[in-house]
Tab-separated table of C-alpha atoms in Angstrom:
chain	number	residue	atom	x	y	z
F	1	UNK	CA	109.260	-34.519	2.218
F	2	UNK	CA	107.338	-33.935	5.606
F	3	UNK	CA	103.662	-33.191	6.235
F	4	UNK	CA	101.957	-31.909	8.918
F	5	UNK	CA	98.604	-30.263	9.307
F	6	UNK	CA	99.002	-26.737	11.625
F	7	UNK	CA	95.739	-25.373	12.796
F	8	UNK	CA	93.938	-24.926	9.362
F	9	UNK	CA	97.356	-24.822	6.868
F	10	UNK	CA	99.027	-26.978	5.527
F	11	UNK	CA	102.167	-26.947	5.806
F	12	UNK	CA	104.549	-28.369	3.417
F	13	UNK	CA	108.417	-28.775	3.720
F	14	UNK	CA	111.040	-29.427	0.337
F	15	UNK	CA	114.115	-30.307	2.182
F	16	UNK	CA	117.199	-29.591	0.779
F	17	UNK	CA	119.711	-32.332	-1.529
F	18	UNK	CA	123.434	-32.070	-1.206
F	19	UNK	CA	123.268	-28.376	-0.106
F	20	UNK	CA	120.579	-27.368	-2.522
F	21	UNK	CA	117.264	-26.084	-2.250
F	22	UNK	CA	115.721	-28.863	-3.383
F	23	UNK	CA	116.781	-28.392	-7.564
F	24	UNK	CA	115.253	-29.755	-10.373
F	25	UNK	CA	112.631	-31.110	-7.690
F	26	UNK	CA	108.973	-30.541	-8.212
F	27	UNK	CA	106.607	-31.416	-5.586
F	28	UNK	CA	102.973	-32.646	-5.191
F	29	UNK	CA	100.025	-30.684	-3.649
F	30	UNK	CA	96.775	-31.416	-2.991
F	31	UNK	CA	94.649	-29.162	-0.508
F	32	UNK	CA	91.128	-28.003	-0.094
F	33	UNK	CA	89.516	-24.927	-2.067
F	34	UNK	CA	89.126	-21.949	0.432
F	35	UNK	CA	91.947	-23.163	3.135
F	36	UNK	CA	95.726	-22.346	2.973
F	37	UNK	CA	98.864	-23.536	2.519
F	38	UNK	CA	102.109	-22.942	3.748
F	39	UNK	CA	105.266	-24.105	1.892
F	40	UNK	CA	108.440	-24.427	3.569
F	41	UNK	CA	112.243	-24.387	2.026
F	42	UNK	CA	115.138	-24.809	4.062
F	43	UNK	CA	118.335	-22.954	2.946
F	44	UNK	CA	122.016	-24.118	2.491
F	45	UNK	CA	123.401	-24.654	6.408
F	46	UNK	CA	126.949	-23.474	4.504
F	47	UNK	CA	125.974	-20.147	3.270
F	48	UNK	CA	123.683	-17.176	4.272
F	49	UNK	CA	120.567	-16.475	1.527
F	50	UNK	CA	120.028	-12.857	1.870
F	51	UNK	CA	116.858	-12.758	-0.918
F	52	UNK	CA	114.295	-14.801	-2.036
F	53	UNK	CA	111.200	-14.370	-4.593
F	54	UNK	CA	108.712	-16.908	-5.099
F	55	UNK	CA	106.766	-16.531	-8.383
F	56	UNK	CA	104.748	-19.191	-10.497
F	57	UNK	CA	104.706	-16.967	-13.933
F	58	UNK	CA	106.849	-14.504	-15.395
F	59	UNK	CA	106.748	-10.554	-16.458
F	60	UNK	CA	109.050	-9.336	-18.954
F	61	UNK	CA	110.469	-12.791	-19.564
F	62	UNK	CA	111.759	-12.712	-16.059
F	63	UNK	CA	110.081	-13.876	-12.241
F	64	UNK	CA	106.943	-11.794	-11.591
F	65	UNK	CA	107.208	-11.797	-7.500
F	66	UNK	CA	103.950	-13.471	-6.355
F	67	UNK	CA	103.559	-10.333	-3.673
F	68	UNK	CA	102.936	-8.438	-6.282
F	69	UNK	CA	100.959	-9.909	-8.732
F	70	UNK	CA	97.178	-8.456	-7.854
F	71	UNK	CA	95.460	-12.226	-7.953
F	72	UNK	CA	97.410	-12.687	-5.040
F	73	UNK	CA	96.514	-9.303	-3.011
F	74	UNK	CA	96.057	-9.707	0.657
F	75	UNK	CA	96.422	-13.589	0.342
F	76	UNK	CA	100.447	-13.970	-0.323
F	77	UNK	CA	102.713	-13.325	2.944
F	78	UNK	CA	106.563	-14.294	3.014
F	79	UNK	CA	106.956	-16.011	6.534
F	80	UNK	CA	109.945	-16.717	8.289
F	81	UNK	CA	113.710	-15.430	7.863
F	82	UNK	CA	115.651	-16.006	4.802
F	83	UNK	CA	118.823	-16.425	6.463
F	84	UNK	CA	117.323	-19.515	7.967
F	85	UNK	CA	113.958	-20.414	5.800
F	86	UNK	CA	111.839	-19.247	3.522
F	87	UNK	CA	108.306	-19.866	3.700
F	88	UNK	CA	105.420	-19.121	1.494
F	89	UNK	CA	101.924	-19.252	2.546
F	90	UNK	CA	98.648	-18.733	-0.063
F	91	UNK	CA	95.474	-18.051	2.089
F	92	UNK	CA	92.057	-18.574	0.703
F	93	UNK	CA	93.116	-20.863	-1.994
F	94	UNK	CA	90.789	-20.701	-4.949
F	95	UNK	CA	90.649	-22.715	-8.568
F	96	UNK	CA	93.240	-19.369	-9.972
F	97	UNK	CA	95.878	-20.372	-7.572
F	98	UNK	CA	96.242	-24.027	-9.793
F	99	UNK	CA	100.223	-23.558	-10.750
F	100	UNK	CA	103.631	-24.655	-10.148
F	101	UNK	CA	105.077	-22.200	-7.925
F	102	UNK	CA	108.953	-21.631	-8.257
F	103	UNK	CA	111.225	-19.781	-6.082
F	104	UNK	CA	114.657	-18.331	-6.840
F	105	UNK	CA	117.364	-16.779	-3.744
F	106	UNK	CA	120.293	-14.459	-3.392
F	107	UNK	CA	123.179	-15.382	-1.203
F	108	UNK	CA	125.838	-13.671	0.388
F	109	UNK	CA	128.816	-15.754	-1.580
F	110	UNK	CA	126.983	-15.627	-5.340
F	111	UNK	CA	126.261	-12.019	-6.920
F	112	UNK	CA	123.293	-13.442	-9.328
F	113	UNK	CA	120.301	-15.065	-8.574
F	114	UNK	CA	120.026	-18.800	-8.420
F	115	UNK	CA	116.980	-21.101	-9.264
F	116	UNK	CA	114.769	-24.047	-7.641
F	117	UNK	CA	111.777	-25.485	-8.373
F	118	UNK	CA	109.091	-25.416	-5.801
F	119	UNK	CA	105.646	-27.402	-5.801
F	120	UNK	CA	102.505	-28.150	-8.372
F	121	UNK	CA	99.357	-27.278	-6.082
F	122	UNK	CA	95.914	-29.152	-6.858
F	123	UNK	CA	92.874	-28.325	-5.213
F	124	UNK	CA	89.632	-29.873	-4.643
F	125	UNK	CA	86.246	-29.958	-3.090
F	126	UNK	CA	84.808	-32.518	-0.816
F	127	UNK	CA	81.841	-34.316	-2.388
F	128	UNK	CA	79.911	-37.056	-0.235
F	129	UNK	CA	79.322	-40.086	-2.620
F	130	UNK	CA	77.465	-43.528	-2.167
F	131	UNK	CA	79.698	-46.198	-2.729
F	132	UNK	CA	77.309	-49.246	-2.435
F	133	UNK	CA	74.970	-50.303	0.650
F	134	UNK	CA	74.911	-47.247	3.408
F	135	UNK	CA	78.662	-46.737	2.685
F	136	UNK	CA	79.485	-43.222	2.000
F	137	UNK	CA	83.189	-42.132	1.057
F	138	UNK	CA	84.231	-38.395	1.028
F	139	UNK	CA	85.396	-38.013	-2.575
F	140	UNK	CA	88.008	-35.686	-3.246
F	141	UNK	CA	89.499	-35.018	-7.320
F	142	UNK	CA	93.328	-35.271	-5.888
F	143	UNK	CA	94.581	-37.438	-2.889
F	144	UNK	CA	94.604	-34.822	0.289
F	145	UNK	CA	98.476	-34.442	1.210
F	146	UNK	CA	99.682	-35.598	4.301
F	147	UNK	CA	96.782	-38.789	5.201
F	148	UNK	CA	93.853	-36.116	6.662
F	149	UNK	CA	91.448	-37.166	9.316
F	150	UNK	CA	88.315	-36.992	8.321
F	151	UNK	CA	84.757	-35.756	9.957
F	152	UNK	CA	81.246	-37.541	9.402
F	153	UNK	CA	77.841	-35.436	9.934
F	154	UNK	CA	74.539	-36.717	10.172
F	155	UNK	CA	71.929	-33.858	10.019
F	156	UNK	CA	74.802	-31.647	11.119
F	157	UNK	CA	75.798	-33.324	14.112
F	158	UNK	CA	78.881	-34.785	14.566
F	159	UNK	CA	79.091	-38.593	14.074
F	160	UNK	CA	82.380	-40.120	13.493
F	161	UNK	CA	85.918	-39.375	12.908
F	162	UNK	CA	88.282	-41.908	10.704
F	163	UNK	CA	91.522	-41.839	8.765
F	164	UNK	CA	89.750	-43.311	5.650
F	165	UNK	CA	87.624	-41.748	3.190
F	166	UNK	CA	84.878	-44.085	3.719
F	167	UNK	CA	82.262	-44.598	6.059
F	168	UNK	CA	79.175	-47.065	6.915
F	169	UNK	CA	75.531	-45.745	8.298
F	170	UNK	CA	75.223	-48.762	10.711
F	171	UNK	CA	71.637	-47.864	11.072
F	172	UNK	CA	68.920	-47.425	8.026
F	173	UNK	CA	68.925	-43.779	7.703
F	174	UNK	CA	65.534	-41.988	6.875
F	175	UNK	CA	64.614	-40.005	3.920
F	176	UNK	CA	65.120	-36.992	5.806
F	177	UNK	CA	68.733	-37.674	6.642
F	178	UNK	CA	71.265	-36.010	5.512
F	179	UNK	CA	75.165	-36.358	5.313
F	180	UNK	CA	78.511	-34.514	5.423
F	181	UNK	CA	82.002	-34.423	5.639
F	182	UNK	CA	84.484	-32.501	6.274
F	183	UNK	CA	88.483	-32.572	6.955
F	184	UNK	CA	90.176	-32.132	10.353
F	185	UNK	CA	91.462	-28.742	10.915
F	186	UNK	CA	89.400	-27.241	7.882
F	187	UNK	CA	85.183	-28.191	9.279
F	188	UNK	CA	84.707	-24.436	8.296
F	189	UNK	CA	84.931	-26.162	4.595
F	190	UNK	CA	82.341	-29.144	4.881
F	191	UNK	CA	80.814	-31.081	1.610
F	192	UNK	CA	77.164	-30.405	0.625
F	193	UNK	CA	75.197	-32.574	2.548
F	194	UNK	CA	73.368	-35.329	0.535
F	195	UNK	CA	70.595	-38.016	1.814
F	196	UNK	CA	71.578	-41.939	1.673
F	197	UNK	CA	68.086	-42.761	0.588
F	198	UNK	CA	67.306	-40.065	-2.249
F	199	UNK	CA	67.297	-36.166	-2.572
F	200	UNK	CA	64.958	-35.344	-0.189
F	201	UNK	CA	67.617	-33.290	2.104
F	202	UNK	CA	68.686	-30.248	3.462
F	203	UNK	CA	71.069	-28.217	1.340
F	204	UNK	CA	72.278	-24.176	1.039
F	205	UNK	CA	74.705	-23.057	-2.089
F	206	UNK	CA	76.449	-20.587	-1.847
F	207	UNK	CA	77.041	-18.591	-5.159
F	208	UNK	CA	80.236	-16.931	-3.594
F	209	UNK	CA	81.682	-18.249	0.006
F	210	UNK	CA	84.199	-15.067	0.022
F	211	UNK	CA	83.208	-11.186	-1.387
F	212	UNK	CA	85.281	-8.053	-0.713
F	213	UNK	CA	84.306	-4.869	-2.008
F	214	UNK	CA	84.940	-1.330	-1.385
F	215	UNK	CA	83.384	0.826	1.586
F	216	UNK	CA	80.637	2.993	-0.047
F	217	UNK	CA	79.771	0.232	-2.485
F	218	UNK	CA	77.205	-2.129	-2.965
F	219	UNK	CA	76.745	-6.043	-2.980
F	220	UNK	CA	75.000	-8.965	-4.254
F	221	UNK	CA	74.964	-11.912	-2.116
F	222	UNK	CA	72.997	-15.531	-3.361
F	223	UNK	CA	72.370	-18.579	-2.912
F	224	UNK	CA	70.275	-21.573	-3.895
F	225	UNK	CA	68.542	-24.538	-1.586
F	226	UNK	CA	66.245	-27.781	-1.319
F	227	UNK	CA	64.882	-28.871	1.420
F	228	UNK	CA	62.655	-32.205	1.696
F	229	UNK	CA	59.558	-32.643	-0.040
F	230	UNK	CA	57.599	-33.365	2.487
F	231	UNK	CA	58.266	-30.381	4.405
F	232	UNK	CA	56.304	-26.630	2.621
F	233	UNK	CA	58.125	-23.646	2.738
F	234	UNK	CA	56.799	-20.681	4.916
F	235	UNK	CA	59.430	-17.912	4.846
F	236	UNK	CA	63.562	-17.444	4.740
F	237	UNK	CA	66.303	-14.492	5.276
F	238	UNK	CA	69.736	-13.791	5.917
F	239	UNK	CA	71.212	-13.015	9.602
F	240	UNK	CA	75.145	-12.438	10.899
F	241	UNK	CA	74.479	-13.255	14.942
F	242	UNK	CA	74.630	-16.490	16.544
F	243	UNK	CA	70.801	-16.420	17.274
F	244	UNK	CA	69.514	-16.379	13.710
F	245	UNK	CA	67.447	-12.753	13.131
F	246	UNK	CA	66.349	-10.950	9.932
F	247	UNK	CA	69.049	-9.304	9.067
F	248	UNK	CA	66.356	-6.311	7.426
F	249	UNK	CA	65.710	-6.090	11.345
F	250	UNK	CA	69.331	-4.420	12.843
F	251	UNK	CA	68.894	-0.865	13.259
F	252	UNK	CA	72.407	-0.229	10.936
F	253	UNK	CA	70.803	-1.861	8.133
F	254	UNK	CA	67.712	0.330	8.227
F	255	UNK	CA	66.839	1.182	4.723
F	256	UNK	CA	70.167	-0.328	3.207
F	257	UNK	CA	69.029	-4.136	2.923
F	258	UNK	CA	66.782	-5.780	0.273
F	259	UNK	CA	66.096	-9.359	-0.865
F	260	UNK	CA	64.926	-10.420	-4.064
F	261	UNK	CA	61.330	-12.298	-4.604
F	262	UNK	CA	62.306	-15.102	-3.306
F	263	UNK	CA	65.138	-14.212	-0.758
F	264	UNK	CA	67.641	-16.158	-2.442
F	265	UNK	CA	69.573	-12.691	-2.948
F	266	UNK	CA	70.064	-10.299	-0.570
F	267	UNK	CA	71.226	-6.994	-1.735
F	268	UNK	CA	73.732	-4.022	0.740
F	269	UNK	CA	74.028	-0.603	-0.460
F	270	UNK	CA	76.231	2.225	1.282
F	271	UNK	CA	78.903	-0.363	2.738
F	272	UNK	CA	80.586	0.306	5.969
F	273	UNK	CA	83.492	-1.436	7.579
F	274	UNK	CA	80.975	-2.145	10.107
F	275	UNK	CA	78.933	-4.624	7.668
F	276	UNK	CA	82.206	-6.997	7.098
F	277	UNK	CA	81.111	-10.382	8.529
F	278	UNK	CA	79.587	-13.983	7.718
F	279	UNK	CA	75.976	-13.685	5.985
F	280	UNK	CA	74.177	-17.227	6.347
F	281	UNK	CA	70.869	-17.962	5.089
F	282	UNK	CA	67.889	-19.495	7.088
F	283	UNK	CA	64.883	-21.118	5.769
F	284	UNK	CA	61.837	-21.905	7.649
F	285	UNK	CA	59.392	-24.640	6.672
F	286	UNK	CA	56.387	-27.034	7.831
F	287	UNK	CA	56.746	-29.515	10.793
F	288	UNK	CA	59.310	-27.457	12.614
F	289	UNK	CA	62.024	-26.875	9.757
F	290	UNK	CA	64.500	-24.509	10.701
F	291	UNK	CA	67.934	-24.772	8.829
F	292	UNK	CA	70.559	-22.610	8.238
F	293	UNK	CA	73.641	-23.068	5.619
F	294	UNK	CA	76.326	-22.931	7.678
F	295	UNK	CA	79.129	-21.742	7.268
F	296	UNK	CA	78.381	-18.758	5.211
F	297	UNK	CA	79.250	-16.390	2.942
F	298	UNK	CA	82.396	-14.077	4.391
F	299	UNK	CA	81.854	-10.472	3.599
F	300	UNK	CA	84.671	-7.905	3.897
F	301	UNK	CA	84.840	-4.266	3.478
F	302	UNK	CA	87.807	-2.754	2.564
F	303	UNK	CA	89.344	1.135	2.073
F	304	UNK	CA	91.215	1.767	-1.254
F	305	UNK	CA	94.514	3.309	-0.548
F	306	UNK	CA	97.545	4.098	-2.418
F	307	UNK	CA	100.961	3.636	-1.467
F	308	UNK	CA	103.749	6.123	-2.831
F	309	UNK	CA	107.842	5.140	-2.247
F	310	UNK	CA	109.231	7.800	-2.287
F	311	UNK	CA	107.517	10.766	-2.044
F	312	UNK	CA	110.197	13.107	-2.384
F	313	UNK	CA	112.877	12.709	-5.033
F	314	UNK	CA	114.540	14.211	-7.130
F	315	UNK	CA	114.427	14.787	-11.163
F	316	UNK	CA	116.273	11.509	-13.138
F	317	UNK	CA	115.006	8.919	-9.813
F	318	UNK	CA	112.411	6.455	-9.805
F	319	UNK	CA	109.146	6.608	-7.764
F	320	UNK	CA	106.345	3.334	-7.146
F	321	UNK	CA	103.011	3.547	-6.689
F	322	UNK	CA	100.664	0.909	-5.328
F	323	UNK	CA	97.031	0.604	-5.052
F	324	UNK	CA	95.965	-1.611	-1.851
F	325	UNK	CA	92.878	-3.000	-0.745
F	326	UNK	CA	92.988	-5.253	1.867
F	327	UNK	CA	91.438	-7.913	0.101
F	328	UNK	CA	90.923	-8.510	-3.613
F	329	UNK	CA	88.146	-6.655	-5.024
F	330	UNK	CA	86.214	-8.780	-7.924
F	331	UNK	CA	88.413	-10.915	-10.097
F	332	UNK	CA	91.758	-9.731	-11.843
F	333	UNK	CA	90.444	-6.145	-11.282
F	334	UNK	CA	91.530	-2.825	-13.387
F	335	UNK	CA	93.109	-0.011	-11.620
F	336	UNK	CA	92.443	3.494	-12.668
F	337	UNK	CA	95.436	6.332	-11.949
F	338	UNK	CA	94.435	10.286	-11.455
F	339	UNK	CA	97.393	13.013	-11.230
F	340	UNK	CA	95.138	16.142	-9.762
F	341	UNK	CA	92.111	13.988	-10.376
F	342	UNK	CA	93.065	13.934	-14.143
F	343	UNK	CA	92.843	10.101	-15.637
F	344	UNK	CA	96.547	8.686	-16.524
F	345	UNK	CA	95.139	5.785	-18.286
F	346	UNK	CA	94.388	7.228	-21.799
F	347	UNK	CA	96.937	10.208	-22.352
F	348	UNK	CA	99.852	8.079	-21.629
F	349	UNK	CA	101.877	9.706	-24.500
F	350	UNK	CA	101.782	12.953	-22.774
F	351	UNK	CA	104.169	11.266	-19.664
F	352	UNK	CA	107.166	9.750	-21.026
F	353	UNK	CA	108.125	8.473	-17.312
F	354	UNK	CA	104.643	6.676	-16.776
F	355	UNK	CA	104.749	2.839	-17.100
F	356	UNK	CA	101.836	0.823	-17.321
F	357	UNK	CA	102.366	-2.707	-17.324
F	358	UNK	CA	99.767	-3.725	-18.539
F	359	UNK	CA	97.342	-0.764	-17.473
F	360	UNK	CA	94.496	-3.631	-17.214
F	361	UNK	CA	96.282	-6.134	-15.325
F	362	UNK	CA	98.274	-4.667	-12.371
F	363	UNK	CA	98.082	-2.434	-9.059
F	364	UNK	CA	101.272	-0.586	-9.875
F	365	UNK	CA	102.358	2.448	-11.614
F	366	UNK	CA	106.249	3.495	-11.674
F	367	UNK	CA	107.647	6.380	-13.046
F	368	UNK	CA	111.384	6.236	-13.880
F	369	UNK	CA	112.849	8.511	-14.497
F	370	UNK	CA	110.824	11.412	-13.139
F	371	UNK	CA	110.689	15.006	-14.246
F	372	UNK	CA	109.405	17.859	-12.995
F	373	UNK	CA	106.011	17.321	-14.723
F	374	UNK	CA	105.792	14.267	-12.478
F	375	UNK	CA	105.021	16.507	-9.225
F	376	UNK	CA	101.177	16.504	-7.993
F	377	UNK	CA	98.865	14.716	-6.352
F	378	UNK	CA	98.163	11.202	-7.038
F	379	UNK	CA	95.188	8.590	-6.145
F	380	UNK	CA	93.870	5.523	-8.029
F	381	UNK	CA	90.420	3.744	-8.111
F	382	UNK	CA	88.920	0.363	-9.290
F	383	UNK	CA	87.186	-0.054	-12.799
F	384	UNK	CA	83.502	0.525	-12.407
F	385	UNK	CA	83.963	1.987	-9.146
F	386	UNK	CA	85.595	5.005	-9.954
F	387	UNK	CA	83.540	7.104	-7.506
F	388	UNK	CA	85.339	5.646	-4.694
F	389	UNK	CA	88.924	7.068	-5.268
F	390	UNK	CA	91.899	6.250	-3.084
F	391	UNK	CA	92.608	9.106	-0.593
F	392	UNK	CA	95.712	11.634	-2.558
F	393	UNK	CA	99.537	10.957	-2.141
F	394	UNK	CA	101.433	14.401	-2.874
F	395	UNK	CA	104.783	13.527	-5.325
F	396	UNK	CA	107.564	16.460	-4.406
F	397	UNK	CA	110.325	16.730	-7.180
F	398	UNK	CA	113.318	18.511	-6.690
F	399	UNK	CA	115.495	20.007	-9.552
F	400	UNK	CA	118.774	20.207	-9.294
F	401	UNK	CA	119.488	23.868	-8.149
F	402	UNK	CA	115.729	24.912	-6.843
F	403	UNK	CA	112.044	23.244	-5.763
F	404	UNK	CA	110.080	21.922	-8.660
């Protein structure tokens, strides 16, 4: 197996055995919470692959396609050409994504699907530890794949960059000094800073680093901090441009921006696309302390749509629908379907083509075969947001002899 690090993703190759992709072989993953991964398979050089599905549970006792399973929405792309690879890259990796992920492939000379196993993915924070002394080491729960380079900060500035996990402060640091670390290719993902003398440093949690929610919405964004004891607190808020300002101070967030008491949440009502962007929190103390949590919380604003293939068909065929957002909105979220604005979730009986499966679970609804009673207009909205509907899809059935 070969490891390399590209930009921010890693990138992980199974290489085949004898001709096959890689079978009966399991592989080892470790990467960092929030980055991505890319896994690599290449195919048989003596035969074409004209299909491949990577999954890592099943539906119906058989593969449930990772593309679309909705814990996966906007974060699973299949890269690459299957006649030639097949590559599989997770984006935002978060604790959910902990699995072995299987694929199985379709080639030109074998009518039925055939099987491989894939890789067992572990994730994992960086945590800055004292070992003993002023040495530090950049603790991780699994053992980084492919021997990572990694960053030292001191107050935020960049100090040293090593191979090994460890690292000695060849100077006495000072109670106000604070340390970090981070992994090459990934410093957008950095450990809480911590002090080598005590707990009188710098440090801004994040309650969530990533939030999408739908345009028209609002959100909730928090966080908790320390700062050193010997410094007092005068005043804090949230900004998005590179020279920190109160966010309360743009003119597009007149009247739609609130904090709490103490500023550690900052509330958005009436979302636009326009607010999607990183939120980072500055607090302002005695003897000149000005510090920012960097990076910050990503905020994106998404449409609802719904996707409809086909819309035209005719009575005894089978239609998909699809709700999309371009991100995932909340965790595991519930879909609602309308027909003419009508809810399809609780009078199921009365539509012997609709299939839920499970109503509570996924973002698509198929009806197969469809009748005439199928034909109307169809959108779909998130649980708890059902104000915010998709914008209509139009199903057209055609009988046999005449227009529906």
């Amino acid at each position: 197996m070969a490891l390399r690090t590209a930009g921010s993703v890693l990138v992980v190759f199974l290489w085949s055995v004898a001709g096959v992709l890689g079978q009966n072989t399991v592989k080892s993953v470790c990467a960092l919470k929030g980055s991505s991964v890319d896994m690599r398979c290449p195919v048989p050089s003596v035969t074409q692959v004209t299909e491949i599905v990577w999954y890592n549970t099943r539906l119906n006792d058989k593969p449930f396609d990772l593309r679309w399973d909705p814990k996966f929405d906007g974060r699973v792309d299949y890269r690459g050409t299957t006649e030639k690879d097949c590559i599989l890259r997770i984006t935002d990796l978060r604790q959910s994504d902990i699995a072995t992920y299987h694929f199985r492939y379709k080639t030109n000379q074998y009518s039925g699907w055939k099987y491989s196993y894939g890789f067992t993915l572990s994730l994992t924070d960086l945590k800055v530890e004292r070992i003993y002394d002023n040495t530090l080491t950049c603790s991780t729960t699994c053992t980084l794949t492919d021997n990572p380079t990694y960053i030292w900060y001191k107050n935020r500035q960049h100090l040293d960059e090593s191979t090994s996990p460890q690292y000695r402060d060849p100077v006495s640091s000072n109670y106000d000094d604070s340390f970090s670390c981070a992994v090459k290719g990934h410093e957008d993902l950095p450990s809480p800073a911590v002090c080598v003398q005590g707990h009188n440093h710098w440090w801004v949690t994040y309650t969530k680093r990533r939030i999408c929610v739908l345009k028209g919405s609002s959100v909730n964004i928090s966080c908790s901090y320390t700062h050193p004891t010997c410094y007092i607190e005068q005043g804090s808020f949230w900004f998005t441009q590179k020279h920190p300002v109160d966010v309360r101070s743009y003119p597009e967030s007149a009247g739609r921006v609130e904090y709490n008491r103490n500023h550690h949440t900052m509330t958005i009502t009436d979302l636009t696309e326009k607010d999607s962007a990183e939120y980072k929190f500055r607090l302002i103390t005695t003897n000149k302390g000005r510090f920012s949590g960097l990076p910050g919380v990503m905020l994106t604003v998404t449409d609802i749509l719904l996707e409809m293939d086909p819309t035209s068909v005719s009575e005894g065929e089978r239609v998909t629908l699809r709700c999309r957002t371009q991100c995932t909105v909340g965790l595991n979220p519930t879909y609602i379907w309308y027909k003419n604005r009508q809810s399809l979730t609780n009078p199921v009986t009365s539509y012997n083509s609709l299939i839920l499966d499970p109503v509570t679970s996924y973002n698509s609804l198929i009806l197969d075969p469809v009748s005439s009673e199928d034909a109307g207009n169809y959108s779909c909205a998130v649980e708890g947001l059902e104000r915010i509907l998709s914008p209509e899809e139009t199903l057209t059935v055609r009988c046999e002899y005449m227009e529906c």
